[in-house]
Amino acid sequence: MHRAGGPPGELTVGRPAAEAGGLLAPERREEIAALVRQNKSVLVKDLCRRFSVSGETIRKDLASLEEAGLLIKTYGGAYIREGVKNEVYASIREGLLTEVKESIGQVCAALVQRGDTLFLDASTTCLAIARALLERDDITILTHSLQIAQLYADGGAGKLILTGGELDQKNQCFTGPIALEMVDQHYADLAFVSCQGLSRTEGVTDGSSEIGHLRRLMLQHSARRCLAVDKTKLDHSHFFRICHLNFVQTVILDTLEEPDWREYLQAQGVAVLETMPLKP
């Protein structure tokens, strides 16, 4: 083993050799931690390209950073929860709380009546609702979600209208003026939207103003307004306020554990449907 920059035959002392990609593991992990802090989520495939290392190497890096409490490792990437403008890749979000989202999807689908036209936003919770509605041939869905459009392109029975607009690759959806105009020109019997935060003081909030505007407009243009969330969204506030809680008619979530929340929603005239209630 040669010392960097030294003559042949001189051994390296006290310094590990650089790994593939030109960085030592601690240096690479420090850069990965900085990327997660900046972007709120990262994908394994992107990190492999960036550092020219294998997926196995990156997964070891992420496991080490998770052990240090710097991120949450998931299948295909990692993310953090901090920050009011926290947008996590859709491919990561889709793999989180899958059983919870499936339960919410089934309950929401049961609320859809024959002949309904409905808005679905680009959340992975609404993707679960779309899956539960795949065989319904008596409904029309308007969405800005690329994932829902792809799902229906593969075999959905109902009619689907896609807004178009500017592609948001991170969230796998369309945003911008074209998407807003498309939603603004239509009205629905029912809207299902999700959010990133639900607070008794700040209301329904989102990390993205572009997506938040679309969610607000979907609610404003619907006769029945439903918020589909999981309990991890409670008591969090994010960058953009979609609406006050009393504008929503029904909240569908897995479990509402806090009596204070139950009393608050009741006082606001908001109905609550729990898909996975706690057993007494």
Coordinates of C-alpha atoms in Angstrom, one line a residue:
M1 CA 0.0 0.0 0.0
H2 CA 1.4 3.4 -1.0
R3 CA 1.1 6.7 0.8
A4 CA -0.8 9.2 -1.4
G5 CA 1.8 11.4 -3.1
G6 CA 4.8 9.5 -1.5
P7 CA 7.4 7.4 -3.1
P8 CA 6.7 3.7 -3.9
G9 CA 7.3 1.3 -1.1
E10 CA 6.3 3.7 1.7
L11 CA 3.3 2.4 3.7
T12 CA 0.2 4.4 4.6
V13 CA -0.1 4.9 8.3
G14 CA -3.3 5.7 10.2
R15 CA -5.4 6.5 7.1
P16 CA -7.9 4.1 5.3
A17 CA -7.9 3.8 1.6
A18 CA -10.5 5.8 -0.3
E19 CA -13.4 3.8 -1.5
A20 CA -14.9 3.6 -5.0
G21 CA -16.2 7.0 -6.0
G22 CA -13.2 8.9 -4.6
L23 CA -14.6 9.6 -1.1
L24 CA -14.0 7.8 2.2
A25 CA -17.1 6.4 3.7
P26 CA -17.3 9.1 6.5
E27 CA -16.9 11.9 3.9
R28 CA -19.6 10.4 1.7
R29 CA -22.0 9.9 4.6
E30 CA -21.5 13.5 5.7
E31 CA -22.4 14.7 2.1
I32 CA -25.5 12.4 2.2
A33 CA -26.6 13.8 5.5
A34 CA -26.3 17.3 4.1
L35 CA -28.3 16.3 1.0
V36 CA -31.1 15.0 3.2
R37 CA -31.1 18.1 5.4
Q38 CA -31.4 20.2 2.2
N39 CA -33.9 18.2 0.2
K40 CA -35.7 16.4 3.0
S41 CA -35.5 13.1 1.1
V42 CA -33.1 11.2 -1.1
L43 CA -33.3 8.1 -3.4
V44 CA -30.8 5.3 -3.4
K45 CA -30.5 5.3 -7.2
D46 CA -29.7 9.0 -7.3
L47 CA -27.0 8.6 -4.6
C48 CA -25.5 5.7 -6.5
R49 CA -25.1 7.9 -9.6
R50 CA -23.8 10.9 -7.6
F51 CA -21.1 9.0 -5.7
S52 CA -20.4 6.2 -8.3
V53 CA -20.9 3.5 -5.8
S54 CA -23.2 0.4 -5.5
G55 CA -26.7 0.3 -4.0
E56 CA -25.4 -1.9 -1.3
T57 CA -22.8 0.7 -0.3
I58 CA -25.4 3.5 -0.2
R59 CA -27.8 1.3 1.9
K60 CA -25.0 0.7 4.4
D61 CA -24.4 4.5 4.5
L62 CA -28.1 5.2 5.1
A63 CA -28.3 2.5 7.8
S64 CA -25.3 4.1 9.6
L65 CA -26.9 7.6 9.3
E66 CA -30.2 6.2 10.6
E67 CA -28.4 4.7 13.6
A68 CA -26.9 8.1 14.3
G69 CA -30.4 9.6 14.3
L70 CA -29.8 11.7 11.2
L71 CA -32.5 10.3 8.9
I72 CA -35.2 7.6 8.5
K73 CA -34.2 4.8 6.1
T74 CA -36.9 3.3 3.8
Y75 CA -37.0 1.0 0.9
G76 CA -35.4 2.9 -2.0
G77 CA -34.2 5.9 0.0
A78 CA -34.4 8.0 3.2
Y79 CA -36.1 11.1 4.5
I80 CA -36.5 13.4 7.5
R81 CA -39.6 14.9 9.0
E82 CA -38.2 18.3 10.0
G83 CA -38.9 21.6 8.1
V84 CA -42.1 23.4 7.1
K85 CA -41.3 22.9 3.4
N86 CA -40.7 19.2 3.7
E87 CA -41.5 17.4 0.5
V88 CA -40.6 13.7 0.4
Y89 CA -40.3 11.7 -2.9
A90 CA -43.6 10.1 -3.9
S91 CA -41.8 6.8 -4.4
I92 CA -40.7 6.9 -0.8
R93 CA -44.1 8.0 0.6
E94 CA -45.8 5.2 -1.3
G95 CA -44.0 2.6 0.8
L96 CA -44.9 4.2 4.1
L97 CA -47.9 3.1 6.2
T98 CA -49.2 1.0 3.4
E99 CA -51.7 -0.9 5.6
V100 CA -53.0 2.4 7.1
K101 CA -53.5 3.9 3.6
E102 CA -55.2 0.8 2.3
S103 CA -57.7 1.0 5.2
I104 CA -58.3 4.7 4.5
G105 CA -58.7 3.9 0.8
Q106 CA -61.4 1.3 1.4
V107 CA -63.4 3.6 3.7
C108 CA -63.2 6.5 1.3
A109 CA -64.3 4.4 -1.6
A110 CA -67.4 3.4 0.3
L111 CA -68.4 7.0 0.4
V112 CA -68.5 7.4 -3.4
Q113 CA -72.0 7.1 -4.8
R114 CA -73.0 5.8 -8.2
G115 CA -72.5 8.5 -10.8
D116 CA -70.2 10.7 -8.7
T117 CA -67.5 12.9 -10.1
L118 CA -64.6 13.3 -7.7
F119 CA -61.3 15.1 -7.3
L120 CA -58.3 13.1 -6.1
D121 CA -55.1 14.9 -5.3
A122 CA -51.6 13.6 -5.8
S123 CA -51.0 12.2 -2.3
T124 CA -50.2 8.5 -1.9
T125 CA -53.3 8.3 0.4
C126 CA -55.4 9.3 -2.6
L127 CA -53.5 6.8 -4.7
A128 CA -54.8 4.1 -2.2
I129 CA -58.3 5.5 -2.7
A130 CA -57.9 5.2 -6.5
R131 CA -56.9 1.6 -6.1
A132 CA -60.0 0.9 -4.1
L133 CA -62.1 2.5 -6.9
L134 CA -60.4 0.7 -9.8
E135 CA -63.3 -1.6 -10.7
R136 CA -66.0 1.2 -10.4
D137 CA -67.3 1.9 -13.9
D138 CA -69.9 4.4 -12.7
I139 CA -67.6 7.3 -11.6
T140 CA -65.4 10.1 -13.1
I141 CA -62.1 11.1 -11.5
L142 CA -60.3 14.3 -12.1
T143 CA -56.7 14.3 -10.8
H144 CA -53.3 15.9 -11.2
S145 CA -51.6 12.7 -10.1
L146 CA -49.3 11.0 -12.6
Q147 CA -49.4 7.8 -10.4
I148 CA -53.2 7.7 -10.4
A149 CA -53.2 8.2 -14.2
Q150 CA -50.7 5.4 -14.7
L151 CA -52.8 3.2 -12.4
Y152 CA -55.9 3.8 -14.5
A153 CA -54.0 3.5 -17.8
D154 CA -53.2 -0.1 -16.7
G155 CA -56.8 -1.0 -16.3
G156 CA -59.2 1.3 -14.4
A157 CA -62.9 0.9 -15.2
G158 CA -64.1 4.4 -14.6
K159 CA -63.5 7.6 -16.5
L160 CA -60.3 9.5 -15.6
I161 CA -59.4 13.1 -16.5
L162 CA -55.8 14.3 -16.0
T163 CA -55.2 18.0 -15.6
G164 CA -51.9 18.3 -17.4
G165 CA -49.5 21.1 -16.5
E166 CA -45.9 21.3 -15.3
L167 CA -44.5 17.9 -14.2
D168 CA -43.3 17.8 -10.6
Q169 CA -41.0 14.7 -10.7
K170 CA -40.5 14.6 -6.9
N171 CA -44.2 14.4 -6.2
Q172 CA -45.2 12.6 -9.5
C173 CA -47.9 15.1 -10.3
F174 CA -48.7 18.1 -12.5
T175 CA -48.8 21.7 -11.1
G176 CA -48.8 25.3 -12.4
P177 CA -51.2 27.5 -14.2
I178 CA -52.5 24.8 -16.6
A179 CA -53.3 22.4 -13.7
L180 CA -55.0 25.2 -11.7
E181 CA -57.1 26.3 -14.7
M182 CA -58.2 22.7 -15.3
V183 CA -59.4 22.3 -11.8
D184 CA -61.0 25.8 -11.7
Q185 CA -63.1 24.9 -14.8
H186 CA -64.6 21.8 -13.2
Y187 CA -66.9 21.0 -10.2
A188 CA -67.2 17.7 -8.4
D189 CA -69.6 15.9 -6.2
L190 CA -66.8 14.8 -3.8
A191 CA -63.2 15.8 -3.1
F192 CA -60.6 13.7 -1.3
V193 CA -57.5 15.6 -0.5
S194 CA -54.7 14.9 1.9
C195 CA -52.1 17.3 3.6
Q196 CA -48.8 17.3 5.4
G197 CA -50.0 18.9 8.6
L198 CA -53.2 19.2 10.7
S199 CA -53.2 21.7 13.5
R200 CA -56.0 23.2 15.7
T201 CA -54.4 26.6 15.4
E202 CA -53.0 26.7 11.8
G203 CA -55.6 24.4 10.2
V204 CA -54.8 22.2 7.2
T205 CA -51.3 22.9 5.8
D206 CA -48.9 21.7 3.1
G207 CA -45.2 21.9 2.4
S208 CA -45.8 23.0 -1.2
S209 CA -47.7 26.1 -2.2
E210 CA -48.3 24.8 -5.7
I211 CA -49.9 21.6 -4.6
G212 CA -51.6 23.3 -1.7
H213 CA -53.3 25.7 -4.1
L214 CA -54.6 22.8 -6.1
R215 CA -55.9 21.0 -2.9
R216 CA -57.7 24.2 -1.8
L217 CA -59.3 24.6 -5.2
M218 CA -60.5 21.0 -5.3
L219 CA -62.2 21.5 -1.9
Q220 CA -63.7 24.8 -3.0
H221 CA -65.2 23.2 -6.1
S222 CA -66.8 20.2 -4.4
A223 CA -70.1 19.6 -2.8
R224 CA -68.7 17.1 -0.3
R225 CA -65.2 17.9 1.1
C226 CA -63.2 15.1 2.7
L227 CA -59.7 15.1 4.2
A228 CA -57.9 11.8 4.1
V229 CA -54.9 11.6 6.4
D230 CA -53.1 9.3 8.8
K231 CA -52.6 10.2 12.5
T232 CA -48.9 11.2 12.0
K233 CA -50.1 14.4 10.4
L234 CA -51.8 15.6 13.6
D235 CA -50.3 18.5 15.5
H236 CA -48.0 19.5 12.6
S237 CA -47.9 22.8 10.6
H238 CA -46.3 23.4 7.3
F239 CA -45.5 26.1 4.8
F240 CA -48.8 26.7 3.1
R241 CA -52.3 26.8 4.6
I242 CA -54.9 25.0 2.5
C243 CA -57.9 25.9 4.6
H244 CA -59.3 26.2 8.1
L245 CA -60.5 22.9 9.5
N246 CA -64.1 23.9 9.6
F247 CA -64.1 24.1 5.8
V248 CA -63.7 20.3 5.7
Q249 CA -66.8 18.3 6.3
T250 CA -65.3 14.9 7.0
V251 CA -61.9 13.7 8.2
I252 CA -61.0 10.1 7.4
L253 CA -58.0 8.8 9.3
D254 CA -56.7 5.6 10.8
T255 CA -57.0 6.4 14.5
L256 CA -57.9 9.5 16.5
E257 CA -56.3 8.8 19.9
E258 CA -56.5 12.2 21.6
P259 CA -59.9 13.2 23.2
D260 CA -58.9 16.9 22.7
W261 CA -58.8 16.4 19.0
R262 CA -62.1 14.6 18.9
E263 CA -63.8 17.3 20.9
Y264 CA -62.2 20.0 18.7
L265 CA -63.4 18.5 15.5
Q266 CA -66.9 18.0 16.9
A267 CA -67.0 21.6 17.9
Q268 CA -66.0 22.6 14.3
G269 CA -68.8 20.5 12.9
V270 CA -66.4 18.0 11.3
A271 CA -67.4 14.4 11.1
V272 CA -64.7 11.8 11.9
L273 CA -64.3 8.3 10.4
E274 CA -61.7 6.1 11.9
T275 CA -60.6 3.2 9.7
M276 CA -58.5 1.5 12.3
P277 CA -60.0 2.5 15.7
L278 CA -58.2 1.5 18.9
K279 CA -59.7 -1.5 20.6
P280 CA -61.3 -0.8 24.0

